Coordinates of C-alpha atoms in Angstrom, one line a residue:
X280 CA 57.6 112.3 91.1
X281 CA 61.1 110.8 90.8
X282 CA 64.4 112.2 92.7
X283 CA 67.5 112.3 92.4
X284 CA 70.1 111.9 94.9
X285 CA 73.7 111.0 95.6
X286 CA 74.9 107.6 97.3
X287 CA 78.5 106.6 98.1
X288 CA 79.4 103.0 96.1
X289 CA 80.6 100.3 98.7
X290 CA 83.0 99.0 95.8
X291 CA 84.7 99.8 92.7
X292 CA 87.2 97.6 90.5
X293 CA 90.4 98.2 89.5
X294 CA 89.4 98.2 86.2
X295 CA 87.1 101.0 86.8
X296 CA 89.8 102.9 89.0
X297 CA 92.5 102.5 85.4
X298 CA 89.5 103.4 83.0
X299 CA 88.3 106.7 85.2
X300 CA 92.3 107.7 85.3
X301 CA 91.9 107.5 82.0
X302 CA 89.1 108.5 80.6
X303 CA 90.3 112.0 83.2
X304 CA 93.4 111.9 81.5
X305 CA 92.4 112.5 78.4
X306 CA 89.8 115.2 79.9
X307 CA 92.9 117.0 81.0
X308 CA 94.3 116.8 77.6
X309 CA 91.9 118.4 75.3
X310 CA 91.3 120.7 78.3
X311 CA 95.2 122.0 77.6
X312 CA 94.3 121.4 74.2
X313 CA 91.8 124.4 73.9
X314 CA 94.4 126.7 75.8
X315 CA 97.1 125.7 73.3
X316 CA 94.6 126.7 70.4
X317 CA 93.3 129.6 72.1
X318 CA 97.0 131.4 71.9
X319 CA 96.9 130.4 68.0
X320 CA 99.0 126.7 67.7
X321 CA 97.8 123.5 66.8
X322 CA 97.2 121.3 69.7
X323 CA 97.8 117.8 67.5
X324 CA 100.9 119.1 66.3
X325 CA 102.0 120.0 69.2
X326 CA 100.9 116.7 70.9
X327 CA 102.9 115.0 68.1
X328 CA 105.8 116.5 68.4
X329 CA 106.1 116.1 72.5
X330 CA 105.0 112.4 72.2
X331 CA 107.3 111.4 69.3
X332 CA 110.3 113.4 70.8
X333 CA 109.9 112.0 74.3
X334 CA 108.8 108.3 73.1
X335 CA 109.4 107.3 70.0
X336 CA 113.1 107.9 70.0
X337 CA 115.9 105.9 71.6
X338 CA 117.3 109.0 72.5
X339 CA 114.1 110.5 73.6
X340 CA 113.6 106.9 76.2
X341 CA 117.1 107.7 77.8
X342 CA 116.4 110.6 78.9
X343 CA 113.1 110.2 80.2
X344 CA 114.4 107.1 82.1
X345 CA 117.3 109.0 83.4
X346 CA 115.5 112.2 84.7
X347 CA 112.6 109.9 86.1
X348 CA 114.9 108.1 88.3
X349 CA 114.3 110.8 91.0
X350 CA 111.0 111.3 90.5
X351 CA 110.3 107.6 90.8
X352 CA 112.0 107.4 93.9
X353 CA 110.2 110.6 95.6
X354 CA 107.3 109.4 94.1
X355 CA 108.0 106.0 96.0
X356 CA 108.2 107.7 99.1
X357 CA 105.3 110.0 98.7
X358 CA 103.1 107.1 98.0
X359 CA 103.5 105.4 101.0
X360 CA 102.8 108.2 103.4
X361 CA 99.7 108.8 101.3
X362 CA 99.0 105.4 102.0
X363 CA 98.6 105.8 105.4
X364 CA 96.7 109.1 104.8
X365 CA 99.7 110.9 106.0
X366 CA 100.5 113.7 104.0
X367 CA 104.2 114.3 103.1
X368 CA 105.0 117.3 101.1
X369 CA 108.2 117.5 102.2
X370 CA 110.2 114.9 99.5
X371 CA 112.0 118.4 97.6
X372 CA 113.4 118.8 101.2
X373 CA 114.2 115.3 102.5
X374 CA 116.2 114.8 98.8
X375 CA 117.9 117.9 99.4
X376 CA 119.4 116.7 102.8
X377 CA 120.0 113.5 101.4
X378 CA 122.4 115.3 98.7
X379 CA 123.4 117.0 101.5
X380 CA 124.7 113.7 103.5
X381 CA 126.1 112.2 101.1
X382 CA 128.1 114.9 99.6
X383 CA 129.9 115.3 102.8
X384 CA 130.5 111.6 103.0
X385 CA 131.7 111.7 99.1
X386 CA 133.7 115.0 100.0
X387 CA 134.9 114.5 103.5
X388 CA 134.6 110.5 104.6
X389 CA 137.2 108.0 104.6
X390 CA 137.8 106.6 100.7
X391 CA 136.1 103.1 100.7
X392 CA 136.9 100.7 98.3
X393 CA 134.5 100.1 95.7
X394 CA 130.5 99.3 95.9
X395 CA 131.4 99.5 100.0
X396 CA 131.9 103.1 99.3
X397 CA 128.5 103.1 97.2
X398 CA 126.9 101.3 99.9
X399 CA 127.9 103.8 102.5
X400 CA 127.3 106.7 100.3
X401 CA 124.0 105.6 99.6
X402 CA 122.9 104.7 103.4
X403 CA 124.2 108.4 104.3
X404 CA 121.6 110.0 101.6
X405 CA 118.8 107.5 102.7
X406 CA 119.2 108.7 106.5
X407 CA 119.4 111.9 105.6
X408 CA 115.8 112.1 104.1
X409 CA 114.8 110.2 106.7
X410 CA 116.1 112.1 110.0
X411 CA 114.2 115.4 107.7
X412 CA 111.2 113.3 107.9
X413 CA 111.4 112.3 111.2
X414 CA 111.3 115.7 112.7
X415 CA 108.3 115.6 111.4
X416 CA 107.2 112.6 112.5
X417 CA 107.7 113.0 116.1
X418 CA 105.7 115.7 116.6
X419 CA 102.8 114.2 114.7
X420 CA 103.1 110.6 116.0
X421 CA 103.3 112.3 119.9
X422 CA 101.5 115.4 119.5
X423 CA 99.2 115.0 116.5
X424 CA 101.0 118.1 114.9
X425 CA 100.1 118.5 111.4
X426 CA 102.9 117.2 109.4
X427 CA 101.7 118.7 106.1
X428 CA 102.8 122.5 107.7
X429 CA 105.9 120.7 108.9
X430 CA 107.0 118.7 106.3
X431 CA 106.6 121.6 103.3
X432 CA 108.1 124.6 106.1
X433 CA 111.1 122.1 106.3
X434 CA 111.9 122.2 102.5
X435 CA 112.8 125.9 102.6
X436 CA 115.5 125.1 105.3
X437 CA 116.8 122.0 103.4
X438 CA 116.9 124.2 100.0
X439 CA 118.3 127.6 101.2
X440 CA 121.2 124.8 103.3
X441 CA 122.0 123.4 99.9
X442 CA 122.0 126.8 98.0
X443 CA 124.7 127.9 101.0
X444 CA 126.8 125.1 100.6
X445 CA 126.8 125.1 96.9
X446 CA 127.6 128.7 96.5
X447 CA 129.8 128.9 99.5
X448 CA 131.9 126.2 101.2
X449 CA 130.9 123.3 98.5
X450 CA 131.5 125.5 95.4
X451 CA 133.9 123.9 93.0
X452 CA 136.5 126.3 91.3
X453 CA 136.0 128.6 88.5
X454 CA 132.4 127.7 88.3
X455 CA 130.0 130.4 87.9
X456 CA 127.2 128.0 89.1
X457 CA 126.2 126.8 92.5
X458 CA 127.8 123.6 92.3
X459 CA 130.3 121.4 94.1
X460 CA 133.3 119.7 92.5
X461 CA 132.6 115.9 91.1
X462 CA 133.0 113.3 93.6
X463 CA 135.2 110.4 93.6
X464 CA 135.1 108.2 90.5
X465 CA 135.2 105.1 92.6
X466 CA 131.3 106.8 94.4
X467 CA 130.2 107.1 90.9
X468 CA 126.9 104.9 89.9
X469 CA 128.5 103.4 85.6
X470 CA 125.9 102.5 83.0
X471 CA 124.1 99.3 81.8
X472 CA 126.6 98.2 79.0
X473 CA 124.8 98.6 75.6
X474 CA 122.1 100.4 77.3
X475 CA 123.5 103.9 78.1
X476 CA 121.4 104.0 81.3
X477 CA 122.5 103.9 84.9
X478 CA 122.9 100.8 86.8
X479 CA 120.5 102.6 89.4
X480 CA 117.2 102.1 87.1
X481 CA 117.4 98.1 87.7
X482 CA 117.7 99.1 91.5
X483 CA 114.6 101.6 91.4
X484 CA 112.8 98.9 89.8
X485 CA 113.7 96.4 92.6
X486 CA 112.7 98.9 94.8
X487 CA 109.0 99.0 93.7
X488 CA 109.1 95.2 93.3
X489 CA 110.3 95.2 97.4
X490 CA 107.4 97.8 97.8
X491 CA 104.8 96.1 96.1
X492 CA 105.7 92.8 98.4
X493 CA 106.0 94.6 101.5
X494 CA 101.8 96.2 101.1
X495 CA 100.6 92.8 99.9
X496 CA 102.1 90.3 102.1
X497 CA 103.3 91.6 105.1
X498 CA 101.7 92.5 108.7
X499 CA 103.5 95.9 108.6
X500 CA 102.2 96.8 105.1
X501 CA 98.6 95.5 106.0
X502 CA 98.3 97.8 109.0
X503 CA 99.6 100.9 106.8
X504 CA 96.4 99.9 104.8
X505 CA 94.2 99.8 107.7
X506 CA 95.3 103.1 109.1
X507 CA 95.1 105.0 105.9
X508 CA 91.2 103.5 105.5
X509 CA 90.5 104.1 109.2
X510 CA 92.5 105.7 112.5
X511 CA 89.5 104.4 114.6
X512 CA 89.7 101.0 113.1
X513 CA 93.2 101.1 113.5
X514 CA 93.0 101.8 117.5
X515 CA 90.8 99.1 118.0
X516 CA 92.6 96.7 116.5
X517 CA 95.2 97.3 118.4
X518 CA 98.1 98.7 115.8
X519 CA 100.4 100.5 117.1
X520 CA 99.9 103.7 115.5
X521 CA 102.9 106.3 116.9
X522 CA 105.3 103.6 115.6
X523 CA 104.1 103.2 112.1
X524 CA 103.8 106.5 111.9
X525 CA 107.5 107.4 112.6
X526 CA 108.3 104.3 110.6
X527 CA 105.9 105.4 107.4
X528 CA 107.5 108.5 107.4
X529 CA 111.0 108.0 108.2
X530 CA 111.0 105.7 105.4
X531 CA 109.1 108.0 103.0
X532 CA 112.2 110.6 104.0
X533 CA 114.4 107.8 103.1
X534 CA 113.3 107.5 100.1
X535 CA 113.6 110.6 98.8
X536 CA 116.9 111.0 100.2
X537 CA 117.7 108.3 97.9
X538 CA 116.9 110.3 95.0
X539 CA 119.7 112.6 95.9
X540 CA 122.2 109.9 95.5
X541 CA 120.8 108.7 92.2
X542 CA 120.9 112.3 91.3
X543 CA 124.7 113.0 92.1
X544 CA 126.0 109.7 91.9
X545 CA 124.5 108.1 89.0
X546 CA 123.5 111.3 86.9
X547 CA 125.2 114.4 87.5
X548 CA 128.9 113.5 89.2
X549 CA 128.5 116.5 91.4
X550 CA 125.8 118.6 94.2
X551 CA 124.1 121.0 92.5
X552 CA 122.2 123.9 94.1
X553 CA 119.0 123.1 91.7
X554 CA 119.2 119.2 92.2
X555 CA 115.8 118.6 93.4
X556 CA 114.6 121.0 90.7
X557 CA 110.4 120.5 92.3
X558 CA 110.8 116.3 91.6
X559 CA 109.5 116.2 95.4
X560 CA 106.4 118.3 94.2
X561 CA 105.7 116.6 91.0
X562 CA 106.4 113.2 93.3
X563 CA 102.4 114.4 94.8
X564 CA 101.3 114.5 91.3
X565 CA 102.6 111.1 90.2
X566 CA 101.8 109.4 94.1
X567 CA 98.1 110.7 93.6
X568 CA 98.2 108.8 89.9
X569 CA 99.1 105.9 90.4
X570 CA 97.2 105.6 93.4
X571 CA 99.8 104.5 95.8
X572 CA 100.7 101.3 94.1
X573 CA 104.7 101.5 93.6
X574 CA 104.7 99.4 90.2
X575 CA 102.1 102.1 88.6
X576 CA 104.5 104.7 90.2
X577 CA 107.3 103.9 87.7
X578 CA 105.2 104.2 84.3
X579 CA 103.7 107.4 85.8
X580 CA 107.2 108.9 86.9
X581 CA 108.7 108.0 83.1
X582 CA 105.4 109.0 81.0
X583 CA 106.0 112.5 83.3
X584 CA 109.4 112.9 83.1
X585 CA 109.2 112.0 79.1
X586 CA 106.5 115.3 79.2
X587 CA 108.8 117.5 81.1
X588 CA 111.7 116.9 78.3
X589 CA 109.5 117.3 75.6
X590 CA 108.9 120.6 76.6
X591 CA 111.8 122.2 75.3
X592 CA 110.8 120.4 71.5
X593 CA 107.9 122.4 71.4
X594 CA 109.7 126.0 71.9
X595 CA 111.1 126.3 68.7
X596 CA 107.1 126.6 67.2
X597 CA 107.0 129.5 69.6
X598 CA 105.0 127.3 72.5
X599 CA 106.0 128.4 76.2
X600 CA 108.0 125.5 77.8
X601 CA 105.6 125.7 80.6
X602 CA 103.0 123.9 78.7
X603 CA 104.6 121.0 80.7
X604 CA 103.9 122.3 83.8
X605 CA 100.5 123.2 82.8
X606 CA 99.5 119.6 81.8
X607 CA 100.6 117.9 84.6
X608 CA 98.8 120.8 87.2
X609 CA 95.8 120.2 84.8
X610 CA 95.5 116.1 84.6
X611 CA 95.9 115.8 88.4
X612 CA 92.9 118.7 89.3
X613 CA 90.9 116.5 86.6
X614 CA 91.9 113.3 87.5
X615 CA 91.0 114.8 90.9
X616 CA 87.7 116.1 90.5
X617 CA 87.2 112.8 88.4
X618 CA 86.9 110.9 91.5
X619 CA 83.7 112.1 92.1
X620 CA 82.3 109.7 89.6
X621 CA 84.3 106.5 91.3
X622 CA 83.2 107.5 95.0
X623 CA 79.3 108.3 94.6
X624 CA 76.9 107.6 91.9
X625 CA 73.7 109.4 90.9
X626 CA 70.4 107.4 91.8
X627 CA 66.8 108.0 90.8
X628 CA 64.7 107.8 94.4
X629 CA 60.4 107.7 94.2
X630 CA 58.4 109.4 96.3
X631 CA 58.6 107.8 99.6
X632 CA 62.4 107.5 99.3
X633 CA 62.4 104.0 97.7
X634 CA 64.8 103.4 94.8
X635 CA 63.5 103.7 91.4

């Protein structure tokens, strides 16, 4: 009599890895697909419509580029902590303090001239995430404190400390918005000539590149590696794990701080009380995705972004612009559950336990 029973693969390719994302991708999609009939629209139409407003339009490219700048740069710094099986959910937070910093720098700090002044402003928003992270990561390097609680408890400081300052000291004049006046010209991020998008997409872009590097060829990014596959291993190797842990974090932190001064500096002139608008929670989504690798982070960040803009398309058919939101909660459960199928496989055992 034959059995069946479950046994863990040693290896899988990373062709199978792209194929299962998606084949689970797809899952996800008719999956929405049957909601978005059930409440009486036309799911291809719909599908249509989002796809060709968000991708097939010069117009439509812009803006997903532009509002994925953030998100790539969260998702950057999500990835990485995930990497080392730490698990940061605090990117909304660590790009609201890096707003933070570097409005007061943009507002209050001595006028530097030109890309000195970017330099700075952009150092002060990388710190910023990155001193949010670290409170973090000192009580979980030292004390093994569980930095998911931490990290996603600190975002509700970071957001109702932006909210203040934006309706309150920060507020610009006449506005009836929480929002700070626009900063300097000189602080300002311009635009690829002929292009029409910021000079800080080339940068992001770099950025990955630097990341990608950094995992594959140095000691530093082979020892995140190692402790995100095994603490234990990790001990006995001798890695020093309290310092890669501040440094994982503090550098995930950083990262996401950055997205605040792409936001304000290359996007929206000003603070705003809604800048990080969830891109530090959709930043899990999109780490998860593309599976930690910062060049897969980029496409994932723009196809996402492209999604959440072609929201609005479909509202004049009568479709709930929260059809974005659903997707992207739907594809990464799949995608999730989908895993299943690259971790284990299902094997037929005969009687006596041999393999059939």
């Amino acid at each position: 009599m034959r059995r069946f029973r479950l046994e863990k693969k040693t290896k899988r390719s990373a062709l199978a890895v792209l194929l299962n994302s998606i084949l689970f991708v797809l899952v996800a999609l008719a999956f929405c697909g049957v909601i978005i009939a059930a409440v009486g629209f036309n799911p291809l139409e719909v599908y249509g419509r989002m796809f060709s407003r968000a991708f097939l339009s010069v117009r439509g490219i812009r803006s997903a580029v532009e509002s994925g700048l953030p998100l790539m740069l969260c998702g950057l710094g999500v990835s990485i902590a995930f990497r080392m099986n730490l698990n940061n959910i605090g990117a909304e937070g660590q790009y609201a303090v890096g707003a933070i910093l570097g409005g007061a720098f943009a507002f209050y700090g001595p006028k530097l001239p030109g890309i000195l002044g970017i330099l700075v402003l952009a150092v002060c928003c990388f710190l910023g995430g990155a001193i949010w992270a670290l409170l973090c990561a000192i009580p979980k390097a030292f004390w093994d404190v569980d930095e998911c609680i931490t990290t996603l408890m600190l975002n509700y400081v970071a957001l109702i400390l932006l909210s203040y300052l934006c309706l309150g000291p920060w507020k610009a004049a006449g506005q009836n918005v929480g929002q700070t006046e626009k900063i300097p010209d000189s602080l300002a991020l311009g635009e690829i000539p002929g292009l029409e998008v910021s000079v800080a997409f080339p940068l992001v872009i770099l950025i990955a590149v630097l990341m990608f590097c950094f995992y594959k060829y140095t000691t530093s990014g082979y020892q995140i590696s190692v402790m995100g596959k095994s603490l234990t291993a990790a001990r006995y190797a001798g890695i020093n794990l309290k310092k890669n842990i501040l440094l994982v974090l503090g550098l995930s932190g950083g990262l996401a701080g950055l997205a605040g001064f792409i936001q304000f500096a290359g996007i929206t002139g000003r603070v705003q009380e809604n800048m990080p608008n969830n891109a530090g929670y959709t930043a899990i989504v999109i780490a998860y995705l593309s599976r930690q690798n910062p060049l897969v982070v980029i496409v994932v960040s723009f196809l996402l972004a492209g999604l959440q803009n072609s929201s609005a398309t479909v509202q004049v058919m009568g479709v709930p612009a929260q059809i974005a939101t659903m997707m992207q909660g739907a594809i990464m459960i799949i995608v999730i559950a989908g895993d299943f199928f690259l971790r284990y496989r299902i094997v037929s055992v005969k009687k006596g336990g041999k393999k059939a």
